[in-house]
CSV table of C-alpha atoms in Angstrom, one decimal:
chain,number,residue,atom,x,y,z
N,1,MET,CA,21.2,-3.9,-8.3
N,2,LYS,CA,19.5,-1.8,-11.0
N,3,ILE,CA,15.4,-1.0,-9.6
N,4,ALA,CA,12.7,0.8,-11.7
N,5,VAL,CA,10.0,2.6,-9.4
N,6,GLU,CA,7.2,4.2,-10.6
N,7,GLY,CA,3.9,6.7,-9.1
N,8,CYS,CA,0.8,6.7,-9.8
N,9,LEU,CA,-0.3,3.5,-12.6
N,10,HIS,CA,-3.9,4.0,-12.7
N,11,GLY,CA,-4.3,0.1,-15.3
N,12,GLU,CA,-1.0,1.2,-17.4
N,13,LEU,CA,1.1,-1.9,-17.1
N,14,ASP,CA,1.4,-2.1,-20.9
N,15,LYS,CA,3.0,1.8,-20.8
N,16,VAL,CA,5.4,0.8,-17.9
N,17,TYR,CA,6.8,-1.9,-19.5
N,18,ALA,CA,7.3,0.0,-22.6
N,19,THR,CA,8.8,2.7,-20.7
N,20,ILE,CA,11.4,0.4,-19.0
N,21,LYS,CA,12.0,-1.5,-22.0
N,22,ARG,CA,13.4,1.6,-23.6
N,23,LEU,CA,15.3,2.9,-21.4
N,24,GLU,CA,16.9,-0.3,-21.0
N,25,GLU,CA,17.8,-0.2,-24.7
N,26,ALA,CA,19.0,3.8,-24.8
N,27,GLU,CA,21.3,3.1,-21.8
N,28,ASN,CA,22.3,-0.4,-22.3
N,29,THR,CA,21.2,-1.5,-19.3
N,30,LYS,CA,19.3,-4.6,-17.3
N,31,ILE,CA,16.8,-3.0,-14.9
N,32,ASP,CA,15.9,-6.0,-12.1
N,33,LEU,CA,12.9,-4.9,-10.9
N,34,LEU,CA,10.4,-2.7,-10.8
N,35,LEU,CA,8.1,-1.4,-7.8
N,36,CYS,CA,5.2,0.8,-8.1
N,37,CYS,CA,3.4,3.4,-5.5
N,38,GLY,CA,0.2,2.7,-5.5
N,39,ASP,CA,-2.9,3.7,-8.2
N,40,PHE,CA,-1.8,0.0,-9.4
N,41,GLN,CA,-5.9,-0.6,-10.5
N,42,ALA,CA,-5.5,-4.5,-10.5
N,43,VAL,CA,-8.6,-4.9,-12.3
N,44,ARG,CA,-9.8,-8.6,-13.8
N,45,ASN,CA,-13.0,-8.3,-15.5
N,46,GLU,CA,-16.3,-5.4,-15.1
N,47,GLU,CA,-17.3,-6.7,-12.1
N,48,ASP,CA,-13.7,-5.4,-10.1
N,49,LEU,CA,-14.7,-2.1,-11.7
N,50,LYS,CA,-17.7,-1.8,-9.5
N,51,SER,CA,-14.6,-1.9,-6.5
N,52,LEU,CA,-12.7,0.7,-8.6
N,53,ASN,CA,-13.2,4.3,-6.6
N,54,VAL,CA,-13.0,6.8,-9.9
N,55,PRO,CA,-15.5,8.7,-11.8
N,56,PRO,CA,-16.6,7.1,-14.5
N,57,LYS,CA,-15.1,8.5,-17.2
N,58,TYR,CA,-11.9,6.9,-15.9
N,59,ARG,CA,-13.4,3.4,-15.3
N,60,HIS,CA,-11.3,1.1,-18.1
N,61,MET,CA,-10.1,-2.7,-18.1
N,62,ASN,CA,-6.5,-1.0,-18.8
N,63,SER,CA,-4.4,-3.7,-18.7
N,64,PHE,CA,-3.7,-6.2,-16.1
N,65,TRP,CA,-6.4,-8.4,-16.8
N,66,LYS,CA,-3.7,-9.1,-19.8
N,67,TYR,CA,-1.3,-10.8,-17.3
N,68,TYR,CA,-4.0,-11.6,-15.2
N,69,SER,CA,-5.2,-13.9,-17.7
N,70,GLY,CA,-1.9,-15.3,-18.6
N,71,GLN,CA,-2.3,-13.8,-22.1
N,72,VAL,CA,1.5,-12.0,-21.7
N,73,THR,CA,3.7,-12.6,-18.2
N,74,ALA,CA,5.8,-9.2,-17.1
N,75,PRO,CA,9.0,-8.6,-18.1
N,76,TYR,CA,9.7,-7.4,-14.7
N,77,PRO,CA,9.5,-8.5,-11.5
N,78,THR,CA,6.6,-6.3,-10.3
N,79,ILE,CA,5.9,-5.4,-6.4
N,80,PHE,CA,3.2,-2.6,-5.4
N,81,ILE,CA,1.5,-1.0,-2.7
N,82,GLY,CA,-2.6,-0.3,-2.9
N,83,GLY,CA,-3.7,3.3,-3.1
N,84,ASN,CA,-6.3,5.0,-3.5
N,85,HIS,CA,-7.8,3.7,-6.8
N,86,GLU,CA,-8.4,0.3,-6.2
N,87,ALA,CA,-10.2,-3.0,-7.3
N,88,SER,CA,-10.4,-3.1,-3.5
N,89,ASN,CA,-12.1,-6.6,-3.6
N,90,TYR,CA,-9.0,-8.4,-4.8
N,91,LEU,CA,-6.5,-6.3,-2.5
N,92,TRP,CA,-9.0,-7.6,0.1
N,93,GLU,CA,-8.1,-11.3,-1.1
N,94,LEU,CA,-4.6,-10.8,-0.6
N,95,TYR,CA,-5.0,-8.8,2.6
N,96,TYR,CA,-1.8,-9.7,3.7
N,97,GLY,CA,0.0,-10.0,0.2
N,98,GLY,CA,0.4,-12.3,-2.8
N,99,TRP,CA,0.7,-13.0,-6.5
N,100,ALA,CA,-1.7,-10.7,-8.2
N,101,ALA,CA,-0.6,-11.9,-10.8
N,102,PRO,CA,2.2,-14.1,-12.2
N,103,ASN,CA,5.4,-12.3,-11.2
N,104,ILE,CA,3.5,-9.1,-10.0
N,105,TYR,CA,3.0,-9.3,-6.4
N,106,PHE,CA,0.9,-7.0,-3.6
N,107,LEU,CA,3.0,-6.1,-0.8
N,108,GLY,CA,-0.8,-6.5,1.1
N,109,PHE,CA,-2.3,-3.9,3.7
N,110,ALA,CA,1.2,-3.7,5.2
N,111,GLY,CA,4.0,-5.8,4.5
N,112,VAL,CA,7.9,-6.7,4.2
N,113,ILE,CA,9.0,-8.9,2.1
N,114,LYS,CA,12.7,-9.8,0.8
N,115,TYR,CA,13.8,-9.6,-3.5
N,116,GLY,CA,17.4,-10.9,-3.4
N,117,ASN,CA,19.1,-9.7,0.0
N,118,ILE,CA,17.1,-6.2,-0.2
N,119,ARG,CA,14.1,-5.8,2.6
N,120,ILE,CA,11.5,-4.0,1.0
N,121,GLY,CA,8.5,-2.2,3.3
N,122,GLY,CA,4.5,-0.7,2.2
N,123,LEU,CA,1.8,0.9,3.2
N,124,SER,CA,-1.1,0.5,1.8
N,125,GLY,CA,-4.0,3.1,1.5
N,126,ILE,CA,-4.3,6.7,2.3
N,127,TYR,CA,-4.7,8.5,5.7
N,128,LYS,CA,-7.9,9.6,6.8
N,129,SER,CA,-8.3,10.3,10.5
N,130,LYS,CA,-12.2,9.3,11.1
N,131,ASP,CA,-10.8,5.7,9.5
N,132,TYR,CA,-7.4,5.4,11.0
N,133,HIS,CA,-8.7,3.7,14.5
N,134,LEU,CA,-11.6,1.8,12.6
N,135,GLY,CA,-11.3,-2.0,11.9
N,136,HIS,CA,-11.1,-2.9,8.4
N,137,TYR,CA,-14.8,-3.7,8.4
N,138,GLU,CA,-15.6,-3.1,5.0
N,139,ARG,CA,-16.5,-6.5,2.5
N,140,PRO,CA,-17.9,-6.5,-1.0
N,141,PRO,CA,-19.9,-5.3,-2.6
N,142,TYR,CA,-18.9,-1.7,-1.4
N,143,ASP,CA,-21.5,0.7,-1.2
N,144,ASP,CA,-21.0,4.4,-1.5
N,145,ASN,CA,-18.9,5.2,1.6
N,146,SER,CA,-17.6,1.0,2.3
N,147,ILE,CA,-16.1,1.6,-1.6
N,148,ARG,CA,-14.0,4.4,0.0
N,149,SER,CA,-12.9,3.6,3.6
N,150,VAL,CA,-11.9,0.5,2.7
N,151,TYR,CA,-8.5,1.7,0.4
N,152,HIS,CA,-7.9,4.6,4.5
N,153,VAL,CA,-4.9,3.8,6.3
N,154,ARG,CA,-6.2,1.8,9.9
N,155,GLN,CA,-3.8,1.7,13.3
N,156,TYR,CA,-3.7,-1.4,12.9
N,157,ASP,CA,-1.6,-2.0,10.0
N,158,VAL,CA,0.9,1.2,10.8
N,159,LEU,CA,1.5,-0.5,14.3
N,160,ARG,CA,2.6,-4.2,13.2
N,161,LEU,CA,4.6,-2.0,11.1
N,162,MET,CA,6.1,-0.1,13.6
N,163,GLN,CA,7.6,-3.3,15.5
N,164,ILE,CA,10.5,-3.8,12.7
N,165,LYS,CA,13.6,-3.8,14.7
N,166,GLU,CA,15.3,-4.8,11.7
N,167,PRO,CA,16.8,-2.6,8.8
N,168,ILE,CA,14.2,-1.5,6.1
N,169,ASP,CA,15.6,-0.8,3.1
N,170,ILE,CA,13.5,0.6,0.1
N,171,PHE,CA,9.7,1.8,2.1
N,172,LEU,CA,6.6,2.9,-0.3
N,173,SER,CA,3.7,4.6,0.8
N,174,HIS,CA,0.7,5.9,-1.4
N,175,ASP,CA,0.3,9.0,0.0
N,176,TRP,CA,3.5,11.2,1.5
N,177,PRO,CA,4.6,11.7,5.2
N,178,LEU,CA,3.8,14.0,6.9
N,179,GLY,CA,6.2,17.2,7.1
N,180,ILE,CA,8.1,15.7,4.2
N,181,THR,CA,8.0,19.3,2.1
N,182,GLU,CA,10.4,21.3,4.8
N,183,TYR,CA,13.4,18.8,3.8
N,184,GLY,CA,12.8,19.4,-0.2
N,185,ASN,CA,11.5,22.9,-2.9
N,186,TRP,CA,8.2,23.1,-1.3
N,187,GLU,CA,8.0,26.4,-3.5
N,188,LYS,CA,8.8,24.9,-6.6
N,189,LEU,CA,6.2,22.4,-5.5
N,190,VAL,CA,3.3,25.3,-4.9
N,191,GLN,CA,4.5,26.3,-8.0
N,192,GLN,CA,3.2,23.7,-9.3
N,193,LYS,CA,0.5,22.8,-7.7
N,194,PRO,CA,-1.1,26.2,-6.2
N,195,PHE,CA,-3.8,23.8,-4.6
N,196,PHE,CA,-1.5,22.3,-2.2
N,197,LYS,CA,0.0,25.7,-0.8
N,198,ASP,CA,-2.5,26.0,2.6
N,199,GLU,CA,-1.6,22.7,3.7
N,200,VAL,CA,2.4,22.6,2.9
N,201,ARG,CA,2.2,26.1,5.2
N,202,LEU,CA,-0.4,24.9,7.4
N,203,ARG,CA,2.0,21.5,7.6
N,204,THR,CA,-1.3,19.4,7.0
N,205,LEU,CA,-0.2,17.8,3.8
N,206,GLY,CA,0.3,14.5,4.4
N,207,SER,CA,0.3,11.4,6.0
N,208,LYS,CA,0.8,11.2,9.9
N,209,PRO,CA,1.4,7.5,10.2
N,210,ALA,CA,3.7,7.8,7.4
N,211,ALA,CA,5.4,10.3,8.7
N,212,GLU,CA,5.8,8.4,12.3
N,213,LEU,CA,6.7,5.0,10.2
N,214,LEU,CA,10.0,7.3,8.7
N,215,ASP,CA,10.8,8.2,12.1
N,216,LYS,CA,10.5,5.2,13.0
N,217,LEU,CA,12.2,2.8,10.1
N,218,LYS,CA,15.1,5.6,9.0
N,219,PRO,CA,15.1,3.4,5.2
N,220,PRO,CA,17.5,4.7,3.1
N,221,TYR,CA,15.1,4.8,0.4
N,222,TRP,CA,11.3,6.0,0.6
N,223,PHE,CA,8.9,6.2,-2.2
N,224,SER,CA,5.9,8.1,-2.8
N,225,ALA,CA,2.8,8.8,-5.3
N,226,HIS,CA,-0.6,10.1,-4.8
N,227,LEU,CA,-0.4,13.9,-5.6
N,228,HIS,CA,0.8,13.7,-9.2
N,229,CYS,CA,4.2,15.2,-9.0
N,230,ARG,CA,7.6,14.7,-9.0
N,231,PHE,CA,9.4,15.8,-5.6
N,232,PRO,CA,12.3,14.5,-3.7
N,233,ALA,CA,13.9,15.4,-0.8
N,234,ILE,CA,16.7,14.2,2.0
N,235,ILE,CA,15.6,13.7,5.7
N,236,GLN,CA,18.7,13.5,8.4
N,237,HIS,CA,17.8,11.7,10.9
N,238,GLY,CA,19.1,13.2,14.2
N,239,GLU,CA,22.5,14.9,14.6
N,240,ASN,CA,25.0,12.3,12.3
N,241,GLY,CA,21.9,10.2,11.7
N,242,PRO,CA,20.8,8.2,8.7
N,243,ILE,CA,19.6,10.0,6.0
N,244,THR,CA,16.6,8.6,4.3
N,245,LYS,CA,15.9,9.4,0.2
N,246,PHE,CA,13.2,10.4,-0.2
N,247,LEU,CA,11.6,10.6,-4.2
N,248,ALA,CA,7.4,11.3,-5.2
N,249,LEU,CA,6.9,10.3,-8.6
N,250,ASP,CA,3.9,11.2,-10.7
N,251,LYS,CA,1.4,9.5,-12.9
N,252,CYS,CA,1.9,7.3,-16.5
N,253,LEU,CA,0.6,9.8,-18.8
N,254,PRO,CA,3.1,11.3,-21.3
N,255,GLY,CA,5.5,14.1,-20.5
N,256,ARG,CA,5.0,13.2,-17.2
N,257,ARG,CA,8.2,12.4,-14.5
N,258,PHE,CA,6.6,9.2,-13.4
N,259,LEU,CA,9.6,6.4,-13.4
N,260,GLN,CA,13.1,7.0,-11.6
N,261,ILE,CA,15.7,4.0,-12.1
N,262,PHE,CA,18.2,3.9,-9.3
N,263,GLU,CA,20.7,1.5,-8.3
N,264,ILE,CA,21.3,-0.3,-4.6
N,265,LYS,CA,24.4,-2.5,-3.7
N,266,SER,CA,22.7,-6.1,-3.2
N,267,ASP,CA,24.7,-9.3,-1.6
N,268,PRO,CA,24.5,-12.3,-3.9
N,269,GLY,CA,21.2,-14.2,-3.6
N,270,PRO,CA,18.6,-15.2,-5.1
N,271,PRO,CA,16.9,-12.7,-7.5
N,272,GLU,CA,13.2,-13.5,-6.5
N,273,ILE,CA,10.9,-12.6,-3.8
N,274,GLN,CA,10.6,-14.1,-0.6
N,275,TYR,CA,8.6,-13.8,2.6
N,276,ASP,CA,10.6,-11.9,5.4
N,277,GLU,CA,11.8,-14.1,8.8
N,278,GLU,CA,10.5,-11.2,11.1
N,279,TRP,CA,6.9,-10.1,9.0
N,280,LEU,CA,5.6,-13.2,9.4
N,281,ALA,CA,6.5,-13.1,13.3
N,282,ILE,CA,4.9,-10.1,14.0
N,283,THR,CA,1.8,-11.1,11.6
N,284,ARG,CA,1.5,-13.9,13.3
N,285,LYS,CA,2.0,-11.9,16.8
N,286,PHE,CA,-0.9,-9.7,16.2
N,287,ASN,CA,-3.4,-11.7,14.5
N,288,ARG,CA,-5.6,-12.3,17.3
N,289,PHE,CA,-6.0,-8.6,17.7
N,290,PHE,CA,-7.1,-8.0,14.0
N,291,PRO,CA,-10.4,-5.4,13.8
N,292,LEU,CA,-12.7,-6.3,11.8
N,293,SER,CA,-15.4,-4.3,12.5
N,294,ARG,CA,-16.6,-0.5,12.7
N,295,GLU,CA,-15.7,0.0,16.6
N,296,TYR,CA,-12.9,2.0,17.6
N,297,PHE,CA,-9.9,0.6,18.9
N,298,HIS,CA,-8.3,1.9,21.4
N,299,LEU,CA,-4.4,1.1,22.4
N,300,ARG,CA,-3.0,1.0,25.7
N,301,SER,CA,0.8,0.9,26.8
N,302,ASP,CA,0.7,-2.6,28.6
N,303,HIS,CA,3.5,-4.9,27.0
N,304,PHE,CA,1.9,-8.0,24.8
N,305,GLU,CA,3.1,-11.3,25.9
N,306,SER,CA,6.5,-12.2,25.2
N,307,GLN,CA,5.8,-15.7,22.8
N,308,ASP,CA,9.5,-16.9,20.8
N,309,PHE,CA,7.5,-16.4,17.4
N,310,ARG,CA,10.6,-15.5,15.6
N,311,ASN,CA,11.7,-19.0,16.3
N,312,TRP,CA,8.4,-20.7,15.8
N,313,VAL,CA,8.5,-18.7,12.2
N,314,ARG,CA,12.1,-19.9,11.3
N,315,SER,CA,11.4,-24.2,11.9
N,316,GLN,CA,8.0,-23.2,10.0
N,317,LEU,CA,10.0,-21.5,6.7
N,318,ASN,CA,12.7,-24.4,6.8
N,319,ALA,CA,10.4,-26.5,6.7
N,320,ARG,CA,8.6,-25.8,3.3
N,321,GLY,CA,11.2,-22.6,1.9
N,322,ALA,CA,10.6,-19.4,1.7
N,323,LYS,CA,9.1,-18.7,-2.1
N,324,PRO,CA,5.4,-17.7,-1.7
N,325,PHE,CA,2.7,-19.8,-2.7
N,326,GLU,CA,1.9,-19.7,-6.1
N,327,PHE,CA,-0.4,-18.0,-8.0
N,328,LEU,CA,-4.1,-19.1,-8.6
N,329,LYS,CA,-6.9,-17.2,-10.6
N,330,THR,CA,-10.2,-17.4,-8.6
N,331,MET,CA,-12.4,-15.2,-10.8
N,332,PRO,CA,-12.5,-15.2,-14.3
N,333,SER,CA,-10.8,-12.9,-16.7
N,334,PHE,CA,-12.1,-10.4,-19.5
N,335,ASP,CA,-12.3,-11.0,-22.9
N,336,PRO,CA,-12.5,-8.2,-25.3
N,337,ASN,CA,-14.0,-11.2,-28.0
N,338,LYS,CA,-16.3,-12.6,-25.8
N,339,PRO,CA,-19.6,-10.8,-24.6
N,340,SER,CA,-19.8,-10.1,-20.8
N,341,SER,CA,-21.7,-12.6,-18.2
N,342,ALA,CA,-22.9,-12.7,-14.7
N,343,LEU,CA,-20.1,-12.6,-12.1
N,344,PRO,CA,-20.0,-13.6,-8.2
N,345,SER,CA,-19.9,-10.3,-6.2
N,346,GLY,CA,-18.4,-11.4,-2.9
N,347,HIS,CA,-16.0,-12.3,-1.0
N,348,CYS,CA,-13.6,-14.9,-2.7
N,349,ARG,CA,-11.2,-16.9,-0.5
N,350,ASN,CA,-8.3,-16.4,-2.4
N,351,PRO,CA,-6.1,-20.4,-2.4
N,352,GLN,CA,-2.5,-18.0,-2.1
N,353,THR,CA,-4.1,-17.0,1.8
N,354,VAL,CA,-5.5,-19.7,2.8
N,355,SER,CA,-2.1,-21.2,2.4
N,356,PHE,CA,-0.4,-18.5,3.8
N,357,LEU,CA,-2.5,-18.6,7.0
N,358,LYS,CA,-2.2,-22.4,7.4
N,359,LEU,CA,1.3,-22.0,7.1
N,360,LEU,CA,1.6,-20.0,10.4
N,361,GLU,CA,-1.2,-21.6,11.4
N,362,LEU,CA,-4.2,-19.2,12.2
N,363,PRO,CA,-7.9,-18.8,11.4
N,364,TYR,CA,-9.7,-17.2,8.4
N,365,LEU,CA,-11.0,-14.0,9.3
N,366,LEU,CA,-11.4,-12.0,6.0
N,367,ASP,CA,-14.8,-12.6,5.6
N,368,ILE,CA,-16.1,-12.2,8.5
N,369,LYS,CA,-18.9,-9.3,7.9
N,370,ASP,CA,-20.1,-6.5,10.3
N,371,GLU,CA,-24.0,-6.2,10.5
N,372,THR,CA,-23.6,-2.5,12.0
N,373,SER,CA,-23.6,0.7,10.5
N,374,THR,CA,-22.2,3.3,12.9
N,375,PRO,CA,-19.0,2.9,15.0
N,376,LYS,CA,-19.6,1.0,18.4
N,377,LYS,CA,-17.5,1.0,22.2
N,378,ILE,CA,-13.8,1.8,22.1
N,379,THR,CA,-12.3,-1.7,22.3
N,380,GLU,CA,-9.0,-1.9,24.1
N,381,PHE,CA,-6.1,-3.6,22.9
N,382,SER,CA,-2.5,-4.0,24.6
N,383,SER,CA,0.5,-2.3,23.1
N,384,PRO,CA,3.9,-2.2,23.4
N,385,LEU,CA,3.1,1.6,22.3
N,386,GLY,CA,1.3,3.9,24.3
N,387,ILE,CA,0.2,6.4,21.5
N,388,HIS,CA,-3.3,7.7,22.2
N,389,SER,CA,-6.3,8.5,25.3
N,390,GLN,CA,-9.5,8.9,24.3
N,391,LYS,CA,-8.8,12.7,24.7
N,392,ASN,CA,-6.7,12.9,21.5
N,393,LEU,CA,-8.6,10.6,19.6
N,394,ASP,CA,-11.2,12.6,19.6
N,395,VAL,CA,-9.1,15.8,18.7
N,396,GLU,CA,-7.8,13.7,15.2
N,397,GLU,CA,-11.3,12.9,14.3
N,398,GLY,CA,-11.8,16.6,13.4
N,399,GLU,CA,-8.7,16.6,11.5
N,400,ASP,CA,-8.8,15.6,8.0
N,401,ASP,CA,-7.2,17.4,4.5
N,402,VAL,CA,-8.9,19.5,2.6
N,403,HIS,CA,-8.1,17.8,-0.8
N,404,GLY,CA,-10.3,14.6,-0.5
N,405,ASP,CA,-9.1,11.5,-2.3
N,406,ASP,CA,-9.1,12.2,-5.7
N,407,VAL,CA,-6.0,14.6,-6.5
N,408,ASP,CA,-6.9,14.4,-10.4
N,409,GLU,CA,-10.9,16.6,-9.3
N,410,LEU,CA,-8.3,19.3,-8.0
N,411,GLU,CA,-6.3,19.1,-10.8
N,412,GLU,CA,-9.1,19.0,-13.3
N,413,LEU,CA,-10.7,22.3,-11.2
N,414,ALA,CA,-6.9,23.8,-11.6
N,415,ALA,CA,-7.0,23.5,-15.7
N,416,CYS,CA,-10.9,25.0,-15.8
N,417,GLY,CA,-8.7,28.0,-13.9
N,418,ASN,CA,-10.6,27.5,-10.9
N,419,ASP,CA,-9.2,30.4,-8.2
N,420,GLU,CA,-10.1,29.0,-5.1
N,421,PHE,CA,-7.2,27.4,-4.7
């Protein structure tokens, strides 16, 4: 199976698909699947732009709306994760994953799916320690703070991914795993991106949760984006252990290395996206702990109650089938030939998510609102992972990466000759 991987999309679906088409023609080959590593910008209309955390000069409709409306169809099955520049209101509708447009599938805030017999996992967003232990309290319409925190990775989602026991073939994260630069040519990296030099030297560049997942899952392939450069690395997991081939890719711009084609062995199987049985069992098992407020949640070393979630999920999928529920539009799409009209700004229950939760016999919780504006007391949840004490949690709150959310701003400062970096 030949797979194309793209870095930061920034809404440029037309350009990426056209690039893949030219590669196919030039090399007389056929690409089976496209994976996108975040900043996808699934913007359907002008209202979605209000949930997109970018400077006003970058706030454009771009091309996704054409695929959402059905004006054009994605020529390649496309799977993506979220980054830090997203229409977060729309992705929240699809928290558990689902079709963002026909033939374009969002993996969810965390997720695993199968394409043929290839297992693909992903973690959306970027890591910020101050929000890591909070619940998913943000709801549209977002304010100046929640429009940023909504895409910050939460421990709850990482914890679910840490439960995976069966092999993952490919994993996607937007930001890089912490310490990944030690396994590649970091000297060349800091020549290209001198404003990352201190973070590389101090080993603070990247995401701690992503590093934990890399160490736990050990997938053969891991792809990232976010820092707008190409960076390969090879990780050997212990002596004579498995190897992970890591590759970060650039954003979609002329002359930038934003696309990579690779081939992975695949047994015969339906070339379509299907639900993953193990992941659905994990989702059902953990949903009763779904944190939806600004409370910190604190994990203890107790074990979850023993229940046979896997057999139950298998029975459900055998009865219904493993294909995701069909795409349905939930909002009008942009029309360049018509003046914009007022659109609803609150949360919309996506029929795909409603059907998914009914399949797993779970309640719909995504429109529950947290009325508090400040973090509250610590809530203790049982966990098979004894990860954090309160003391450690307090220390983590004082740590954060120094470059903020927006790499574009750093690049612009560097281009203007700013010597601070």
